[in-house]
Structures are given as structure tokens and as C-alpha cells.
PDB file of C-alpha atoms in Angstrom:
ATOM      1  CA  ASP Y   1      -0.892  14.191  16.589  1.00  0.00           C
ATOM      2  CA  ALA Y   2       2.658  15.468  16.343  1.00  0.00           C
ATOM      3  CA  LEU Y   3       3.329  13.835  13.084  1.00  0.00           C
ATOM      4  CA  ALA Y   4       0.188  15.324  11.611  1.00  0.00           C
ATOM      5  CA  GLU Y   5       1.313  18.861  12.851  1.00  0.00           C
ATOM      6  CA  VAL Y   6       4.866  18.492  11.642  1.00  0.00           C
ATOM      7  CA  PRO Y   7       4.342  16.635   8.202  1.00  0.00           C
ATOM      8  CA  ASP Y   8       7.935  17.092   7.162  1.00  0.00           C
ATOM      9  CA  ALA Y   9       8.804  14.678   9.962  1.00  0.00           C
ATOM     10  CA  ASN Y  10       6.505  12.036   8.834  1.00  0.00           C
ATOM     11  CA  VAL Y  11       8.738  10.419   6.357  1.00  0.00           C
ATOM     12  CA  GLN Y  12      10.630   7.268   5.468  1.00  0.00           C
ATOM     13  CA  LEU Y  13      13.721   6.728   3.411  1.00  0.00           C
ATOM     14  CA  HIS Y  14      13.249   4.606   0.160  1.00  0.00           C
ATOM     15  CA  GLN Y  15      16.281   4.121  -1.986  1.00  0.00           C
ATOM     16  CA  GLY Y  16      18.088   6.877   0.025  1.00  0.00           C
ATOM     17  CA  GLN Y  17      15.333   9.356  -0.638  1.00  0.00           C
ATOM     18  CA  PRO Y  18      12.821  10.779   1.881  1.00  0.00           C
ATOM     19  CA  GLN Y  19       9.159   9.977   1.058  1.00  0.00           C
ATOM     20  CA  ARG Y  20       6.427  11.685   3.039  1.00  0.00           C
ATOM     21  CA  ASN Y  21       3.774   9.402   4.490  1.00  0.00           C
ATOM     22  CA  GLN Y  22       0.076   9.852   4.514  1.00  0.00           C
ATOM     23  CA  TYR Y  23      -0.363   7.416   7.515  1.00  0.00           C
ATOM     24  CA  TYR Y  24       0.825   7.731  11.089  1.00  0.00           C
ATOM     25  CA  ASP Y  25       1.654   4.058  12.028  1.00  0.00           C
ATOM     26  CA  VAL Y  26       3.592   3.823  15.229  1.00  0.00           C
ATOM     27  CA  ALA Y  27       5.866   1.021  16.500  1.00  0.00           C
ATOM     28  CA  VAL Y  28       5.842   0.416  20.233  1.00  0.00           C
ATOM     29  CA  THR Y  29       8.573  -1.647  21.873  1.00  0.00           C
ATOM     30  CA  ILE Y  30       7.621  -4.429  24.062  1.00  0.00           C
ATOM     31  CA  PRO Y  31       9.878  -6.936  26.050  1.00  0.00           C
ATOM     32  CA  THR Y  32       9.489 -10.531  25.317  1.00  0.00           C
ATOM     33  CA  SER Y  33      11.295 -13.668  26.375  1.00  0.00           C
ATOM     34  CA  GLY Y  34      13.363 -13.395  23.178  1.00  0.00           C
ATOM     35  CA  GLY Y  35      14.273  -9.768  23.454  1.00  0.00           C
ATOM     36  CA  THR Y  36      12.578  -6.582  22.569  1.00  0.00           C
ATOM     37  CA  ARG Y  37      10.084  -6.443  19.740  1.00  0.00           C
ATOM     38  CA  ALA Y  38       8.286  -3.576  18.086  1.00  0.00           C
ATOM     39  CA  PRO Y  39       4.840  -4.244  16.855  1.00  0.00           C
ATOM     40  CA  VAL Y  40       3.164  -1.571  14.880  1.00  0.00           C
ATOM     41  CA  LEU Y  41      -0.094   0.283  16.025  1.00  0.00           C
ATOM     42  CA  ARG Y  42      -2.001   0.925  12.571  1.00  0.00           C
ATOM     43  CA  SER Y  43      -3.641   4.409  12.281  1.00  0.00           C
ATOM     44  CA  PRO Y  44      -3.559   5.233  15.884  1.00  0.00           C
ATOM     45  CA  GLN Y  45      -5.083   8.578  15.175  1.00  0.00           C
ATOM     46  CA  ARG Y  46      -8.351   6.962  14.198  1.00  0.00           C
ATOM     47  CA  LYS Y  47      -8.543   4.856  17.387  1.00  0.00           C
ATOM     48  CA  SER Y  48      -9.878   5.667  20.990  1.00  0.00           C
ATOM     49  CA  PHE Y  49      -7.536   5.285  24.005  1.00  0.00           C
ATOM     50  CA  ALA Y  50      -9.213   2.136  24.959  1.00  0.00           C
ATOM     51  CA  GLU Y  51      -8.775   0.596  21.510  1.00  0.00           C
ATOM     52  CA  ILE Y  52      -5.053   1.529  21.618  1.00  0.00           C
ATOM     53  CA  GLU Y  53      -4.637   0.194  25.218  1.00  0.00           C
ATOM     54  CA  GLY Y  54      -6.427  -3.135  24.046  1.00  0.00           C
ATOM     55  CA  GLU Y  55      -4.044  -3.430  21.060  1.00  0.00           C
ATOM     56  CA  LEU Y  56      -0.848  -2.912  23.280  1.00  0.00           C
ATOM     57  CA  ALA Y  57      -2.221  -5.514  25.699  1.00  0.00           C
ATOM     58  CA  ARG Y  58      -2.588  -8.033  22.870  1.00  0.00           C
ATOM     59  CA  PHE Y  59       0.830  -7.200  21.465  1.00  0.00           C
ATOM     60  CA  SER Y  60       2.226  -7.765  25.079  1.00  0.00           C
ATOM     61  CA  ARG Y  61       0.355 -11.260  25.476  1.00  0.00           C
ATOM     62  CA  GLN Y  62       1.514 -12.181  21.971  1.00  0.00           C
ATOM     63  CA  GLY Y  63       5.044 -11.209  22.689  1.00  0.00           C
ATOM     64  CA  ALA Y  64       4.871 -13.097  26.101  1.00  0.00           C
ATOM     65  CA  ASP Y  65       3.586 -16.353  24.453  1.00  0.00           C
ATOM     66  CA  GLY Y  66       5.712 -16.118  21.176  1.00  0.00           C
ATOM     67  CA  SER Y  67       2.835 -15.689  18.851  1.00  0.00           C
ATOM     68  CA  LEU Y  68       3.582 -12.172  17.766  1.00  0.00           C
ATOM     69  CA  PRO Y  69       3.869 -12.464  13.873  1.00  0.00           C
ATOM     70  CA  ALA Y  70       6.779 -10.812  12.140  1.00  0.00           C
ATOM     71  CA  GLU Y  71       4.619  -8.919   9.767  1.00  0.00           C
ATOM     72  CA  ALA Y  72       3.104  -7.023  12.830  1.00  0.00           C
ATOM     73  CA  GLU Y  73       6.510  -5.286  13.022  1.00  0.00           C
ATOM     74  CA  THR Y  74       6.512  -3.653   9.581  1.00  0.00           C
ATOM     75  CA  GLY Y  75       5.633  -0.285   8.078  1.00  0.00           C
ATOM     76  CA  ALA Y  76       6.045   2.098  11.107  1.00  0.00           C
ATOM     77  CA  VAL Y  77       6.888   5.668  10.613  1.00  0.00           C
ATOM     78  CA  ILE Y  78       8.273   6.073  14.260  1.00  0.00           C
ATOM     79  CA  THR Y  79       9.284   3.698  17.011  1.00  0.00           C
ATOM     80  CA  LEU Y  80       8.387   4.546  20.660  1.00  0.00           C
ATOM     81  CA  HIS Y  81      10.880   3.110  23.142  1.00  0.00           C
ATOM     82  CA  ARG Y  82       9.941   2.823  26.795  1.00  0.00           C
ATOM     83  CA  ARG Y  83      13.285   3.272  28.821  1.00  0.00           C
ATOM     84  CA  ALA Y  84      11.729   3.257  32.340  1.00  0.00           C
ATOM     85  CA  GLY Y  85      15.050   2.237  33.988  1.00  0.00           C
ATOM     86  CA  LEU Y  86      17.143   4.863  32.300  1.00  0.00           C
ATOM     87  CA  LEU Y  87      17.481   8.579  32.875  1.00  0.00           C
ATOM     88  CA  LEU Y  88      18.628   9.235  29.289  1.00  0.00           C
ATOM     89  CA  SER Y  89      19.897   7.125  26.393  1.00  0.00           C
ATOM     90  CA  THR Y  90      20.186   7.197  22.604  1.00  0.00           C
ATOM     91  CA  VAL Y  91      17.514   5.350  20.390  1.00  0.00           C
ATOM     92  CA  PRO Y  92      18.325   3.215  17.323  1.00  0.00           C
ATOM     93  CA  LEU Y  93      16.862   3.905  14.030  1.00  0.00           C
ATOM     94  CA  GLU Y  94      15.129   1.148  12.123  1.00  0.00           C
ATOM     95  CA  HIS Y  95      15.282   1.476   8.418  1.00  0.00           C
ATOM     96  CA  PRO Y  96      13.285   2.777   6.539  1.00  0.00           C
ATOM     97  CA  GLN Y  97      12.223   4.584   9.662  1.00  0.00           C
ATOM     98  CA  CYS Y  98      13.685   8.128  10.142  1.00  0.00           C
ATOM     99  CA  LEU Y  99      12.359   8.613  13.774  1.00  0.00           C
ATOM    100  CA  ALA Y 100      12.753   6.859  17.102  1.00  0.00           C
ATOM    101  CA  LEU Y 101      11.590   8.250  20.342  1.00  0.00           C
ATOM    102  CA  ALA Y 102      12.403   7.229  23.840  1.00  0.00           C
ATOM    103  CA  VAL Y 103      10.496   8.065  26.917  1.00  0.00           C
ATOM    104  CA  HIS Y 104      12.674   7.618  29.996  1.00  0.00           C
ATOM    105  CA  ARG Y 105      11.773   7.292  33.691  1.00  0.00           C
ATOM    106  CA  VAL Y 106      10.049   9.901  35.705  1.00  0.00           C
ATOM    107  CA  GLN Y 107      12.554  11.400  38.214  1.00  0.00           C
ATOM    108  CA  PRO Y 108      11.873  13.836  40.935  1.00  0.00           C
ATOM    109  CA  THR Y 109      14.090  16.808  39.781  1.00  0.00           C
ATOM    110  CA  PRO Y 110      14.678  20.439  40.986  1.00  0.00           C
ATOM    111  CA  VAL Y 111      13.273  22.855  38.495  1.00  0.00           C
ATOM    112  CA  VAL Y 112      12.791  26.720  38.521  1.00  0.00           C
ATOM    113  CA  ILE Y 113       9.052  27.612  38.546  1.00  0.00           C
ATOM    114  CA  GLN Y 114       7.155  30.914  38.681  1.00  0.00           C
ATOM    115  CA  GLY Y 115       6.241  31.553  42.379  1.00  0.00           C
ATOM    116  CA  PRO Y 116       4.031  34.308  43.834  1.00  0.00           C
ATOM    117  CA  ALA Y 117       7.168  36.543  44.487  1.00  0.00           C
ATOM    118  CA  GLY Y 118       9.104  35.422  41.460  1.00  0.00           C
ATOM    119  CA  PRO Y 119      10.983  32.417  40.380  1.00  0.00           C
ATOM    120  CA  ILE Y 120      11.638  29.634  42.959  1.00  0.00           C
ATOM    121  CA  VAL Y 121      13.189  26.183  42.878  1.00  0.00           C
ATOM    122  CA  ALA Y 122      10.648  23.290  43.423  1.00  0.00           C
ATOM    123  CA  ILE Y 123      10.937  19.449  43.156  1.00  0.00           C
ATOM    124  CA  ARG Y 124       8.823  18.146  40.200  1.00  0.00           C
ATOM    125  CA  PRO Y 125       8.591  14.841  38.275  1.00  0.00           C
ATOM    126  CA  VAL Y 126      10.548  15.198  35.018  1.00  0.00           C
ATOM    127  CA  CYS Y 127      10.711  12.716  32.232  1.00  0.00           C
ATOM    128  CA  MET Y 128      13.443  13.043  29.668  1.00  0.00           C
ATOM    129  CA  LEU Y 129      12.778  12.351  25.994  1.00  0.00           C
ATOM    130  CA  SER Y 130      15.236  11.291  23.360  1.00  0.00           C
ATOM    131  CA  LEU Y 131      14.599  11.747  19.608  1.00  0.00           C
ATOM    132  CA  GLY Y 132      16.703  10.011  17.125  1.00  0.00           C
ATOM    133  CA  TRP Y 133      16.287  10.967  13.407  1.00  0.00           C
ATOM    134  CA  ASP Y 134      17.936  10.536  10.239  1.00  0.00           C
ATOM    135  CA  PRO Y 135      19.438  13.829   8.846  1.00  0.00           C
ATOM    136  CA  ARG Y 136      19.140  12.641   5.366  1.00  0.00           C
ATOM    137  CA  ALA Y 137      15.340  12.697   5.547  1.00  0.00           C
ATOM    138  CA  MET Y 138      14.748  15.927   7.734  1.00  0.00           C
ATOM    139  CA  GLY Y 139      16.610  18.821   9.342  1.00  0.00           C
ATOM    140  CA  VAL Y 140      17.037  19.787  12.952  1.00  0.00           C
ATOM    141  CA  ALA Y 141      14.172  22.347  12.775  1.00  0.00           C
ATOM    142  CA  ASP Y 142      11.559  19.466  11.777  1.00  0.00           C
ATOM    143  CA  ALA Y 143      13.001  17.202  14.441  1.00  0.00           C
ATOM    144  CA  ALA Y 144      12.918  19.935  17.189  1.00  0.00           C
ATOM    145  CA  ALA Y 145       9.361  20.870  16.169  1.00  0.00           C
ATOM    146  CA  LEU Y 146       8.223  17.213  16.456  1.00  0.00           C
ATOM    147  CA  LEU Y 147       9.777  16.837  19.810  1.00  0.00           C
ATOM    148  CA  GLY Y 148       8.417  20.207  21.019  1.00  0.00           C
ATOM    149  CA  ARG Y 149       4.872  18.951  19.898  1.00  0.00           C
ATOM    150  CA  VAL Y 150       5.320  15.532  21.649  1.00  0.00           C
ATOM    151  CA  ARG Y 151       6.558  17.407  24.816  1.00  0.00           C
ATOM    152  CA  GLU Y 152       3.467  19.803  24.840  1.00  0.00           C
ATOM    153  CA  GLY Y 153       1.191  16.823  24.324  1.00  0.00           C
ATOM    154  CA  LEU Y 154       2.737  15.082  27.423  1.00  0.00           C
ATOM    155  CA  LYS Y 155       2.489  18.189  29.449  1.00  0.00           C
ATOM    156  CA  HIS Y 156      -1.102  18.744  28.482  1.00  0.00           C
ATOM    157  CA  PRO Y 157      -2.723  15.396  27.733  1.00  0.00           C
ATOM    158  CA  GLU Y 158      -6.211  16.757  28.360  1.00  0.00           C
ATOM    159  CA  ARG Y 159      -5.848  18.431  24.833  1.00  0.00           C
ATOM    160  CA  LEU Y 160      -5.855  14.975  23.251  1.00  0.00           C
ATOM    161  CA  TRP Y 161      -9.213  14.191  25.038  1.00  0.00           C
ATOM    162  CA  LEU Y 162     -10.656  17.467  23.898  1.00  0.00           C
ATOM    163  CA  GLU Y 163      -9.468  17.325  20.329  1.00  0.00           C
ATOM    164  CA  VAL Y 164     -10.746  13.744  19.494  1.00  0.00           C
TER     165      VAL Y 164
END
């Protein structure tokens, strides 16, 4: 969704030049006995949540038993990293990709919210996001717009159900 809404962020570098993609293939990191692998969800925007969940479960099984084929890890526009044990980290870029997003652990955090009589401090679950991007392919404004769209999608996941 975010890549479709920020098309200038949906790029890869080819021979040092950014090329906009017409697809939204997303790599998702999974732990395996041989280290972390990143198989690619092809055209996730065309799949239901159940289909995506099934594909991720298949990738996890293949990663666990060593049958995940190398070609399953090519062609992604962005890699999603799950960093459940970390509060914040940087993310590596995998050429020709120009984007990598890390979703960190959810941590109870004091935040300022609007109370009935004005701003108050409350404890809320907060999840940090880290976005790595290649500045040769896109500017800060496009990266920030993409991250903002991802953040809004996480804050209001019901919109994804309604927009399908």
C-alpha cells in the first residue's frame, strides 16, 4: 500500500541508476538454522491476508528444513526485518533494493495523549520503525513519506481490511 502511494520510493538501482518498479514484491526475513534468509512475497497487494500468512508459514517451514530455494530470495523492492528483541537498530540494504524496513519490539512507553482536560502522560505500547534507503535512488522526502504511510497503516490496520 505504502509503495503504491509513494511511487518514487518504489525503485531499485540498476547500473547505478534508479528505476521505478511496476510491482511491489516484498522480502521478509525469517530465521533459519543457517542464519537469516529473506524470501520474497510476490505481488502481496493482490493476495488476501490468509494467502500472505500461508506463504509466510511455508517460507518458515522451508527455512527450518533447509528446502528454501535461493531463487525465492530475488527481486524484492523492499525487505522487512523483524527485530523483536531490539528497541532500535539500523537495517542493511540488499542491492539492487533501495529500501529496508525494520519493525522492532513493542515496548510500553510514556507518551503524551489528549485527555479530557488537556494533554496527559499515559503508558502506551510503542513500536519503533527503522527505514534504511539509498540516497542515490530517492530523497529524504520520499523516504519520510513512505515511512509515514507505513506508520499510518500500522496505527489504523482496519483501513487495509476496508480498502481490499
